[in-house]
Amino acid sequence: MRCQKRVLAWTAVTALFAISALSTSKAAEARDAAFATWLSALRQEAIAEGIRTGTFDRAMADITLDLKLPDLVLPGQSQKQRRSNRGQAEFTRPPQAYLNKRQLARLAKRGRALARRHRTTLSQIEQRLQVPRDVVLAIWGRETAFGGYRLKHDAIRVLTTQAYTGRRKDMFRDELLAALKMLDEGVPRGKMRSSWAGAVGLTQFMPTEYFSTAFDLTGDGRKDLWAVPDALASAANQLKLKGWMSDRPWGVEIELGGRVDCAMAGPQNTKTIGEWAAAGVRRHDGRPFSEREKLWDAYLLVAGGTFGPIFLVTENYRVFRRYNMSDLYALFVGDLANRIAGRGTFRQPWADLKQVRGHELADIQARLKSRGFAISKIDGKLGSNTRSQIGLYQRSRGQVPDCWPTRRLLAELRQ
């Protein structure tokens, strides 16, 4: 009898597994059918854009989705999981880790050697595009370690995945179509190695940027993002078109003083450097601001709150952020450019800061917003607005603002 019950129980389990397998199989078939329908619609759109059918069919033959990429929206994911899936180092690592001193020193040494090797090319770029060589080299160093970083992904697969199931589907659909157009115009598929977001070449251009800002410095009729002259000129051209101003640096390291605290940071509080100086801001090296410098517009940047170097940043810093929308990215490029040019690094070191998780930061943002503070986005990403609103909250509580999100701050807001 007991043996018979065991047989019946095992039969039931086997049946459940069979039903589950059938269900899983049907779900997989449904997903495959939905993807095939999506690809068919994309093919028609590509043809309408002038991309040859052969180019599309070769590129998409046996294409599969890479569901390990960050920034995807997958079935069954919670909001918390989606935020944790946004794995950009610029938003998940604290400043002292992202701006690694050894890495920056190594890249600066290499950058100075490359400045000597490519002096003719860099001189042409400065003459024609008015962007300094140290800045162009710093972009190259940050993006691909001067070509030494092996890009892990196939751009077409990445862009297909992001366009099909990413958080920013429409944007990546445009990028995918542009990438297919690049193939149609003769860029070899083998060169289309990319970041997780589909950026290609030595200075990491999105495919649409290839058509809008890539620059043919050599004059051979091709815009070769995989060769130094065109790649560096293209980076310079992009910075120029994004508003680069040749008469000023990207920023100045300062010390707070007088009526100025970190809660006043952010582009919404832009003033002239003269106004900042009158309010009590001092250059960190002690030198006075020149009369010319006092006329420049700048805002206060506290990327690590009050636990690291503090800056007045100019329009050129905003240009860095238009290349990559991250304060840490912009500071990395600025620091590396300074080092390559022989101006040294920041005087104030970074503290050993801890970074709260994305869902914790989103909770801080939501609770600040519920208390009336002007949080623009509840996205779990640390930007200048969130830091300044933390400072304003701390000021309202009679605390000395430090403008840095911590678990202690979150616990206080939860009370």
XYZ file of C-alpha atoms in Angstrom:
415
model
C 0.000 0.000 0.000
C 2.799 2.400 0.986
C 4.657 1.501 -2.203
C 1.505 2.167 -4.253
C 1.140 5.621 -2.622
C 4.748 6.404 -3.468
C 4.150 5.420 -7.088
C 1.040 7.612 -7.237
C 2.878 10.523 -5.604
C 5.796 10.209 -8.023
C 3.382 10.035 -10.953
C 1.729 13.264 -9.757
C 5.077 15.020 -9.406
C 6.123 13.835 -12.845
C 2.857 15.128 -14.271
C 3.368 18.513 -12.614
C 6.859 18.751 -14.069
C 5.486 17.835 -17.475
C 2.780 20.518 -17.197
C 5.373 23.019 -15.983
C 7.713 22.125 -18.830
C 4.854 22.454 -21.294
C 3.905 25.813 -19.789
C 7.524 26.987 -19.927
C 7.819 25.773 -23.488
C 4.650 27.624 -24.509
C 5.892 30.796 -22.782
C 9.207 30.504 -24.630
C 7.369 29.978 -27.927
C 5.241 33.064 -27.233
C 8.342 35.121 -26.470
C 10.056 33.894 -29.638
C 6.953 34.702 -31.698
C 6.735 38.204 -30.202
C 10.422 38.825 -30.953
C 10.013 37.534 -34.520
C 7.048 39.882 -35.033
C 9.094 42.767 -33.644
C 12.027 41.957 -35.954
C 9.688 41.833 -38.942
C 8.381 45.317 -38.155
C 11.943 46.553 -37.636
C 12.940 45.120 -41.017
C 10.198 47.099 -42.747
C 11.278 50.258 -40.926
C 14.911 49.701 -41.867
C 13.989 49.235 -45.535
C 11.927 52.437 -45.395
C 15.032 54.187 -43.979
C 16.998 53.096 -47.052
C 18.924 50.215 -45.485
C 19.394 47.363 -47.934
C 17.531 44.137 -47.204
C 20.725 42.111 -47.523
C 22.426 44.273 -44.899
C 19.538 43.803 -42.484
C 19.211 40.071 -43.081
C 22.927 39.401 -42.637
C 23.086 41.495 -39.465
C 20.042 39.854 -37.923
C 20.692 36.278 -38.975
C 20.543 34.127 -35.808
C 20.425 37.252 -33.591
C 19.664 36.525 -29.925
C 18.907 38.752 -26.964
C 21.512 39.357 -24.255
C 19.385 39.457 -21.108
C 22.429 39.956 -18.858
C 22.786 43.592 -19.938
C 21.952 46.359 -17.461
C 19.017 48.743 -17.861
C 16.556 46.133 -19.149
C 12.880 45.799 -18.245
C 12.218 42.084 -17.888
C 8.880 40.358 -17.154
C 8.237 39.913 -13.439
C 10.855 42.421 -12.324
C 10.048 44.679 -9.388
C 10.942 48.370 -9.383
C 13.716 47.548 -6.899
C 15.180 44.932 -9.252
C 14.991 47.335 -12.186
C 16.913 49.973 -10.284
C 19.556 47.464 -9.223
C 19.830 46.413 -12.876
C 21.052 49.875 -13.864
C 24.651 48.899 -13.378
C 26.580 51.925 -14.631
C 29.742 52.403 -12.566
C 29.120 56.168 -12.605
C 26.049 55.597 -10.419
C 27.034 52.571 -8.354
C 30.551 53.373 -7.138
C 31.580 56.089 -4.650
C 33.895 58.877 -5.870
C 37.129 57.537 -4.397
C 36.549 54.184 -6.141
C 35.513 55.600 -9.512
C 38.334 58.176 -9.528
C 40.938 55.573 -8.667
C 44.278 57.258 -8.003
C 46.437 54.460 -9.415
C 44.355 54.164 -12.555
C 44.437 57.923 -13.122
C 48.215 58.067 -12.583
C 48.742 55.171 -15.016
C 46.484 56.725 -17.663
C 48.126 60.142 -17.249
C 51.583 58.678 -17.837
C 50.350 56.888 -20.940
C 48.494 60.007 -22.072
C 51.646 62.142 -21.914
C 53.506 59.591 -24.046
C 50.671 59.557 -26.586
C 50.642 63.370 -26.641
C 54.230 63.226 -27.867
C 53.535 60.452 -30.381
C 50.471 62.152 -31.878
C 51.561 65.782 -31.525
C 50.953 66.564 -35.206
C 47.420 65.137 -35.148
C 46.646 66.896 -31.865
C 47.952 70.211 -33.192
C 45.647 69.890 -36.216
C 42.704 69.177 -33.899
C 43.478 72.229 -31.753
C 43.780 74.427 -34.850
C 40.640 73.217 -36.590
C 38.345 72.468 -33.641
C 39.701 74.610 -30.760
C 39.612 71.803 -28.178
C 42.864 71.279 -26.204
C 44.872 68.103 -26.631
C 44.821 67.169 -22.960
C 41.014 67.115 -22.992
C 40.832 65.033 -26.178
C 43.350 62.548 -24.778
C 41.453 62.382 -21.482
C 38.243 61.415 -23.315
C 40.138 58.658 -25.145
C 41.705 57.491 -21.877
C 38.414 57.370 -20.009
C 36.450 55.708 -22.782
C 38.748 52.849 -23.847
C 42.023 53.271 -21.889
C 43.620 54.616 -25.087
C 42.353 51.647 -27.079
C 43.630 49.092 -24.576
C 40.201 48.132 -23.219
C 38.639 45.189 -24.999
C 35.002 45.973 -25.749
C 33.001 42.900 -24.754
C 29.834 43.195 -26.775
C 28.567 42.995 -30.339
C 26.899 46.350 -30.974
C 24.082 44.924 -33.078
C 23.119 42.366 -30.414
C 23.330 44.986 -27.645
C 21.227 47.521 -29.514
C 18.680 44.891 -30.536
C 18.302 43.815 -26.907
C 17.984 47.365 -25.622
C 15.549 48.330 -28.369
C 13.390 45.276 -27.704
C 13.345 45.095 -23.903
C 15.376 48.007 -22.558
C 14.173 50.862 -20.402
C 14.688 53.343 -23.275
C 13.328 51.374 -26.222
C 12.653 54.282 -28.592
C 16.127 55.766 -28.174
C 17.818 52.428 -28.780
C 15.617 51.653 -31.786
C 17.014 54.802 -33.401
C 20.536 53.738 -32.433
C 20.001 50.253 -33.870
C 18.795 51.660 -37.173
C 21.824 53.965 -37.266
C 24.141 51.009 -36.558
C 22.550 49.072 -39.427
C 23.072 52.101 -41.640
C 26.754 52.101 -40.639
C 27.009 48.504 -41.826
C 25.173 49.460 -45.005
C 27.749 52.177 -45.671
C 30.636 49.728 -45.384
C 31.699 49.641 -41.732
C 32.796 46.016 -41.145
C 30.709 44.057 -38.628
C 33.934 42.987 -36.930
C 34.648 46.583 -35.941
C 31.262 46.949 -34.280
C 32.418 45.919 -30.804
C 30.735 48.023 -28.156
C 29.942 48.898 -24.583
C 26.789 47.524 -22.935
C 24.958 50.533 -24.389
C 26.185 50.094 -27.964
C 28.877 52.791 -28.145
C 31.646 51.995 -30.642
C 35.140 53.152 -31.557
C 38.162 54.481 -29.658
C 36.205 57.366 -28.151
C 32.886 55.513 -27.823
C 30.358 57.061 -30.184
C 26.735 56.018 -30.287
C 25.755 55.129 -33.876
C 23.587 58.242 -34.315
C 26.613 60.336 -33.284
C 28.621 58.717 -36.046
C 26.338 60.490 -38.498
C 25.966 63.756 -36.566
C 29.443 64.532 -35.195
C 32.099 62.109 -36.499
C 34.921 64.046 -38.221
C 37.144 63.129 -41.167
C 40.446 64.693 -40.122
C 42.531 62.815 -42.693
C 40.348 63.921 -45.621
C 40.137 60.436 -47.138
C 36.341 60.525 -47.326
C 35.817 58.109 -44.403
C 35.074 58.785 -40.748
C 37.122 56.089 -39.065
C 36.285 55.925 -35.357
C 38.780 53.065 -34.957
C 41.838 55.069 -36.121
C 43.477 57.745 -33.956
C 43.214 60.833 -36.207
C 39.493 60.594 -36.971
C 38.552 59.168 -33.548
C 40.223 61.985 -31.610
C 38.989 64.640 -34.017
C 35.475 63.218 -33.727
C 35.614 63.471 -29.927
C 36.824 67.060 -30.227
C 34.122 67.884 -32.749
C 31.453 66.463 -30.467
C 32.723 68.566 -27.548
C 32.808 71.643 -29.771
C 29.248 71.091 -31.008
C 28.091 70.552 -27.433
C 29.357 74.017 -26.502
C 33.080 73.828 -25.659
C 34.527 77.277 -24.804
C 38.227 77.564 -25.599
C 38.895 80.514 -23.260
C 38.329 78.754 -19.908
C 39.034 75.584 -17.927
C 36.347 73.078 -16.981
C 36.517 74.078 -13.316
C 38.448 75.399 -10.321
C 38.935 73.596 -7.007
C 37.721 75.793 -4.146
C 37.020 75.947 -0.413
C 33.646 76.889 1.028
C 33.401 79.914 3.260
C 31.251 82.846 4.268
C 27.579 82.317 3.420
C 28.172 79.339 1.113
C 27.467 75.702 2.015
C 26.992 72.519 -0.037
C 23.207 72.958 -0.149
C 23.861 75.761 -2.668
C 25.423 73.312 -5.150
C 24.009 72.480 -8.546
C 23.389 74.186 -11.900
C 20.190 75.792 -10.594
C 22.438 78.078 -8.491
C 24.722 79.278 -11.277
C 26.399 82.640 -10.567
C 29.494 84.428 -11.776
C 32.726 83.422 -10.072
C 32.907 87.027 -8.876
C 29.594 86.580 -7.053
C 30.783 83.315 -5.497
C 33.980 85.008 -4.343
C 31.993 87.873 -2.792
C 29.894 85.298 -0.906
C 33.021 83.728 0.624
C 34.282 81.066 -1.818
C 38.084 80.868 -2.080
C 40.353 79.129 -4.575
C 41.868 76.093 -2.858
C 45.452 77.045 -3.727
C 44.975 80.490 -2.180
C 45.438 82.511 -5.363
C 42.871 85.239 -5.997
C 40.493 84.969 -8.927
C 41.503 87.151 -11.861
C 39.150 89.826 -13.161
C 38.593 87.709 -16.272
C 37.750 84.624 -14.208
C 35.265 86.598 -12.115
C 33.136 87.123 -15.224
C 32.679 83.402 -15.923
C 29.423 81.688 -14.994
C 29.926 78.700 -12.706
C 28.067 76.497 -10.276
C 29.129 74.700 -7.135
C 29.883 70.971 -7.485
C 30.122 68.653 -4.465
C 30.304 65.176 -6.018
C 31.223 63.636 -2.656
C 29.285 66.055 -0.519
C 31.708 67.823 1.810
C 33.845 64.658 2.006
C 36.047 65.397 -0.978
C 37.241 68.129 -3.330
C 34.731 70.888 -4.114
C 34.650 72.877 -7.336
C 33.249 75.815 -9.193
C 32.571 74.352 -12.631
C 32.154 76.262 -15.868
C 30.239 75.632 -19.064
C 32.984 73.236 -20.196
C 32.149 70.920 -17.314
C 28.571 70.834 -18.588
C 30.002 69.902 -21.996
C 31.725 66.875 -20.403
C 28.365 65.880 -18.941
C 26.724 66.176 -22.347
C 29.269 63.590 -23.533
C 28.310 61.342 -20.590
C 25.601 62.433 -18.135
C 27.538 61.749 -14.940
C 29.378 63.988 -12.500
C 31.952 61.285 -11.761
C 32.618 60.747 -15.465
C 33.109 64.490 -15.981
C 35.419 64.731 -12.963
C 37.447 61.735 -14.150
C 37.973 63.368 -17.552
C 38.783 66.725 -15.930
C 41.258 65.191 -13.484
C 42.942 63.129 -16.200
C 43.197 66.152 -18.515
C 44.825 68.181 -15.739
C 47.324 65.401 -15.064
C 48.203 64.935 -18.745
C 48.751 68.707 -19.083
C 51.033 68.732 -16.015
C 48.653 70.700 -13.787
C 48.495 67.984 -11.134
C 45.500 66.471 -9.427
C 42.970 67.703 -6.872
C 44.402 69.117 -3.656
C 41.681 67.797 -1.337
C 41.548 63.961 -1.193
C 38.363 61.927 -1.280
C 37.167 60.385 1.975
C 36.394 56.651 2.118
C 32.727 57.104 1.287
C 30.099 54.363 1.236
C 27.492 54.308 -1.533
C 23.920 53.410 -0.571
C 22.120 51.012 -2.882
C 19.901 52.304 -5.658
C 16.634 51.338 -3.939
C 17.813 52.996 -0.712
C 18.638 56.211 -2.545
C 15.244 56.080 -4.266
C 13.652 55.780 -0.820
C 15.617 58.834 0.375
C 14.473 60.750 -2.716
C 10.828 59.743 -2.227
C 10.825 60.705 1.463
C 12.467 64.056 0.761
C 9.898 64.742 -1.940
C 7.036 63.830 0.411
C 8.387 66.439 2.841
C 8.239 69.149 0.196
C 11.831 69.128 -1.061
C 12.292 69.666 -4.797
C 13.404 66.194 -5.876
C 13.090 66.128 -9.660
C 13.340 62.348 -10.164
C 12.938 59.318 -7.933
C 15.381 57.153 -9.869
C 17.927 55.867 -7.350
C 20.706 57.832 -9.032
C 22.832 60.360 -7.181
C 23.000 63.698 -8.964
C 23.527 67.324 -8.041
C 19.841 67.952 -7.341
C 19.566 65.075 -4.865
C 22.754 66.165 -3.087
C 21.593 69.761 -2.762
C 18.125 68.707 -1.514
C 19.787 66.521 1.126
C 21.776 69.595 2.163
C 18.636 71.720 2.365
C 16.943 69.048 4.498
C 19.956 68.904 6.817
C 19.992 72.695 7.060
C 16.263 72.699 7.924
C 17.018 70.330 10.811
C 19.687 72.644 12.214
C 22.483 70.343 11.033
C 25.665 71.378 9.241
C 24.956 70.165 5.675
C 27.228 67.493 4.233
C 24.988 66.682 1.209
C 25.736 62.956 1.183
C 23.132 60.135 1.300
C 23.714 57.601 4.075
C 21.730 54.834 5.744
C 21.696 57.020 8.841
C 19.952 59.753 6.837
C 17.470 57.187 5.505
C 16.717 55.937 9.035
C 16.098 59.520 10.148
C 13.734 60.152 7.237
C 11.832 56.951 8.018
C 11.079 58.020 11.568
